[in-house]
Amino acid sequence: MSGKIMITGASGFIGSALVSYLKKEGEEVLPIDMNDLDLCDADAVNAYPADGIGHIIHLAGITFVPRSWEEPAEFVRVNTGATLHMLEYCRVHKIPMTYISAYIYGQPERLPIKESDPVRPNNPYAKSKHLAEQLCEFYAKEFGVKVSVIRPFNVFGIGQKENFLIPKIIKQVLFEDAIRVMDVTPYRDYIYLEDLVRGIYFTTQKVQDYDVFNLGSGEAYSVREVVDLTQKIAGTDKDVITESAPRKNEMNKVLADVSHAREVLGWEPQISLEEGLRRIIADQRG
């Protein structure tokens, strides 16, 4: 690939790690944030200079499922609308794009989950991402825009906000008198941040006409297992208090089939949940 890699949402949790990774790989990076360019403003996006841009990684958006139930229209405006503007930009300037989607399958019919399995978004955040994916597919098939879609499973890593599960658990394990969680039973597939950004990078090196890739670890752990493993690493034995209060439309178990990314991109997850937790705990402890 020749040219700069433009990254939207470059100062976010994933974006900042991706910028660092790409620079280490010797890539020229063009980081973009809302202060640089309002992606929800079509005129502003259209006017942005495209000289020297060889690939766009579109990460910008708003996250956090509970908030999406309170502001569904805003999630569609930002997550779907901005993606449309970036696709139009790519169409006009003939630039390939990697779109970072989300877990959009809803309640799975089988495990592990393949990219070809039914998509049933069960919260407004996932729906906004699914609508954006549909636009990606349409622009790829009707306008020839080359798009790779990444569907990350549960991402965790250093620098993640504390309203997400793993940072919340680690904070309580290290600094509070007990660990309080809503529900200990759901199983999730956790992918470490470094594995995710490496997979994203691979899509810039092996550009597809249109393709979708699950990125996960291929293993599932319950909330209870995450708590126990975190306590084991930290050397603590604190009480675990659960409210036994599942979130709306909660899924019992999620597990990614990552064979497609392995076959097409040559990508493999390398960092286990335990190793990822060790890195975060070491960072928290300084």
C-alpha positions as a printed Julia matrix, in Angstrom:
286×3 Matrix{Float64}:
   0.0     0.0    0.0
   1.23    3.51  -0.8
   0.15    6.73   0.83
  -0.86    7.84   4.27
  -3.3     5.88   6.42
  -6.03    8.22   7.63
  -7.53    7.17  10.98
 -10.78    8.71  12.21
 -11.33    8.6   15.96
  -7.57    8.58  16.35
  -7.46    9.73  19.99
  -9.9     7.1   21.29
  -9.1     3.88  23.13
  -8.57    1.84  19.95
  -7.49    4.75  17.76
  -4.57    5.89  19.91
  -3.22    2.33  20.14
  -3.64    1.93  16.38
  -1.75    5.15  15.64
   1.16    3.97  17.79
   1.17    0.52  16.19
   1.11    1.82  12.61
   3.94    4.24  13.28
   6.04    1.37  14.67
   5.31   -0.48  11.41
   6.76    2.47   9.52
   3.46    3.76   8.15
   2.7     7.43   7.63
  -0.41    8.18   9.68
  -2.95   10.96   9.36
  -4.86   11.03  12.69
  -8.28   12.7   12.57
 -10.58   13.63  15.45
 -13.77   15.64  15.73
 -11.68   18.73  16.53
  -9.95   18.29  13.17
 -13.0    17.37  11.1
 -16.71   17.02  11.92
 -17.52   13.72  10.23
 -21.24   14.36  10.69
 -20.94   17.42   8.43
 -21.05   16.14   4.84
 -19.81   19.43   3.38
 -16.81   19.5    5.72
 -15.9    15.91   4.85
 -16.28   16.53   1.12
 -13.97   19.55   1.33
 -11.19   17.73   3.18
  -8.03   17.33   1.01
  -7.48   13.74  -0.14
  -3.94   14.19  -1.46
  -1.64   11.38  -0.43
  -4.24    9.3    1.42
  -3.87    5.62   0.5
  -6.27    4.02   2.98
  -8.87    5.13   5.53
  -9.56    3.35   8.82
 -12.9     4.6   10.07
 -13.04    4.2   13.84
 -14.84    7.36  14.92
 -18.16    6.9   16.68
 -19.89    6.74  20.02
 -20.04    3.57  22.09
 -21.44    2.14  25.34
 -24.63    0.12  25.0
 -26.5     1.5   28.06
 -26.14    5.06  26.73
 -27.52    3.98  23.35
 -30.87    3.1   24.96
 -31.11    6.7   26.16
 -29.94    8.38  22.93
 -30.74    6.05  20.01
 -31.12    8.82  17.41
 -27.74   10.3   18.32
 -26.07    6.91  17.85
 -27.54    6.61  14.36
 -26.64   10.22  13.51
 -23.01    9.73  14.52
 -22.25    6.07  13.89
 -24.28    5.61  10.72
 -24.27    9.13   9.31
 -20.54    9.71   9.64
 -19.85    6.34   8.01
 -22.0     7.33   5.03
 -20.0    10.54   4.63
 -16.7     8.63   4.78
 -17.94    6.11   2.2
 -18.92    8.93  -0.12
 -15.47   10.46   0.37
 -13.9     7.1   -0.5
 -16.13    6.77  -3.59
 -15.18   10.17  -4.94
 -11.45    9.81  -4.25
 -11.18    6.04  -4.91
  -9.71    5.24  -1.5
 -10.16    1.82   0.18
 -11.6     1.78   3.68
 -11.52   -0.39   6.77
 -14.65    0.06   8.85
 -14.57   -0.88  12.53
 -18.02   -2.21  13.35
 -19.04   -4.05  16.53
 -20.65   -7.23  17.8
 -23.96   -6.99  15.9
 -25.18  -10.62  15.85
 -27.56  -10.42  18.79
 -28.54  -13.71  20.41
 -26.49  -16.35  18.58
 -28.12  -19.46  17.13
 -24.88  -21.43  17.38
 -21.35  -21.17  18.7
 -18.79  -20.22  17.6
 -20.27  -17.38  15.56
 -19.31  -17.05  11.9
 -19.47  -13.88   9.81
 -22.19  -15.52   7.7
 -24.47  -16.14  10.69
 -27.7   -14.13  11.07
 -27.37  -10.53  12.26
 -30.01   -9.41  14.75
 -28.88   -6.21  16.51
 -30.5    -6.13  19.95
 -29.56   -2.63  21.11
 -29.42    0.81  19.45
 -25.62    0.86  19.4
 -25.44   -2.42  17.48
 -28.24   -1.26  15.16
 -26.35    1.94  14.31
 -23.3    -0.16  13.45
 -25.35   -2.63  11.4
 -26.89    0.19   9.36
 -23.37    1.48   8.7
 -22.27   -2.01   7.61
 -25.17   -2.17   5.16
 -23.99    1.1    3.66
 -20.45   -0.3    3.4
 -21.71   -3.34   1.49
 -23.88   -1.2   -0.82
 -21.02    1.17  -1.66
 -18.7    -1.76  -2.28
 -21.08   -3.61  -4.58
 -22.66   -0.67  -6.4
 -19.81    1.86  -6.52
 -16.71   -0.34  -6.31
 -15.45    1.1   -3.0
 -13.11   -1.46  -1.46
 -14.23   -2.05   2.14
 -13.09   -4.41   4.86
 -15.41   -4.6    7.87
 -14.01   -5.6   11.25
 -16.4    -6.99  13.87
 -14.47   -6.92  17.15
 -15.77   -8.94  20.05
 -15.2    -7.68  23.62
 -12.1    -5.49  23.42
 -10.0    -4.83  26.53
  -6.64   -3.27  27.2
  -4.65   -0.51  28.88
  -6.44    2.85  28.86
 -10.02    1.62  28.55
 -12.67    3.66  30.37
 -13.84    2.35  33.73
 -17.49    2.04  32.67
 -16.49   -1.09  30.75
 -16.46   -4.43  32.56
 -12.8    -5.41  32.77
 -11.44   -1.99  33.86
 -14.24   -1.83  36.42
 -13.35   -5.27  37.8
  -9.62   -4.48  37.94
 -10.21   -1.2   39.76
 -12.3    -2.97  42.39
  -9.85   -5.85  42.76
  -6.94   -3.47  43.3
  -8.43   -0.56  45.19
 -11.84   -1.35  46.74
 -13.08   -3.52  49.58
 -15.22   -5.84  47.43
 -16.05   -6.6   43.81
 -19.58   -5.65  42.74
 -20.99   -6.73  39.38
 -24.46   -6.82  37.87
 -24.35  -10.48  36.83
 -21.6   -13.13  37.0
 -23.06  -15.57  34.49
 -22.64  -14.12  30.93
 -19.78  -15.56  28.88
 -17.89  -13.28  26.5
 -15.05  -13.56  23.99
 -12.38  -11.02  25.0
  -9.82   -9.72  22.5
  -6.8    -7.79  23.72
  -6.29   -4.35  22.2
  -2.93   -5.18  20.63
  -4.39   -8.19  18.81
  -7.21   -6.03  17.47
  -5.01   -3.25  16.1
  -2.76   -5.81  14.43
  -5.79   -7.32  12.7
  -6.95   -3.88  11.58
  -3.51   -3.18  10.16
  -3.56   -6.42   8.17
  -6.67   -5.19   6.29
  -4.63   -2.26   4.94
  -2.04   -4.71   3.58
  -4.5    -7.19   2.04
  -7.26   -4.98   0.67
 -10.51   -6.77  -0.2
 -13.27   -5.73  -2.59
 -15.68   -6.36   0.29
 -15.25   -8.67   3.23
 -16.21   -9.02   6.89
 -13.92  -10.32   9.63
 -14.63  -11.41  13.19
 -11.77  -10.53  15.51
 -11.9   -12.26  18.87
  -9.87  -14.73  20.9
 -11.9   -17.81  20.05
 -12.41  -18.48  23.77
 -15.24  -17.49  26.13
 -15.09  -16.64  29.85
 -17.85  -15.87  32.31
 -17.83  -12.67  34.34
 -17.15  -14.84  37.39
 -14.13  -16.41  35.69
 -12.8   -12.95  34.79
 -13.16  -11.83  38.42
 -11.47  -14.98  39.74
  -8.61  -14.75  37.26
  -8.07  -11.07  38.06
  -7.97  -11.82  41.79
  -5.53  -14.67  41.21
  -3.16  -12.4   39.26
  -3.49   -9.57  41.79
  -3.12  -11.87  44.79
  -6.42  -10.8   46.38
  -9.39  -12.71  47.81
 -12.16  -10.14  48.09
 -15.86  -10.82  48.32
 -17.8   -10.84  45.05
 -21.23   -9.25  45.29
 -23.65   -9.7   42.42
 -26.98   -8.01  41.92
 -28.08  -10.88  39.64
 -29.51   -8.18  37.36
 -28.97   -9.02  33.67
 -28.9    -6.1   31.24
 -31.73   -5.65  28.8
 -31.49   -8.23  25.97
 -28.5    -9.86  27.66
 -26.83  -12.77  25.86
 -25.74  -15.82  27.84
 -22.7   -16.74  25.76
 -20.72  -15.19  22.92
 -17.84  -16.9   21.11
 -16.13  -15.85  17.87
 -15.12  -18.04  14.97
 -11.97  -16.29  13.75
 -11.03  -18.78  11.03
 -11.91  -16.36   8.2
  -9.44  -13.73   9.43
  -6.86  -16.46   9.84
  -7.34  -17.73   6.28
  -7.64  -14.39   4.44
  -5.52  -12.0    6.52
  -3.07  -14.43   8.11
  -4.1   -13.07  11.52
  -4.08  -15.0   14.79
  -4.94  -13.82  18.31
  -1.75  -13.96  20.37
  -2.51  -12.47  23.78
  -4.62  -14.53  26.19
  -7.1   -13.09  28.65
  -4.69  -13.9   31.49
  -1.74  -12.19  29.82
  -3.86   -9.16  28.96
  -5.08   -8.87  32.54
  -1.49   -9.13  33.8
  -0.44   -6.23  31.55
  -3.29   -4.0   32.69
  -2.76   -4.79  36.37
   0.98   -4.07  36.04
   0.13   -0.75  34.39
  -2.37    0.13  37.13
   0.12   -0.66  39.85
   2.82    1.4   38.14
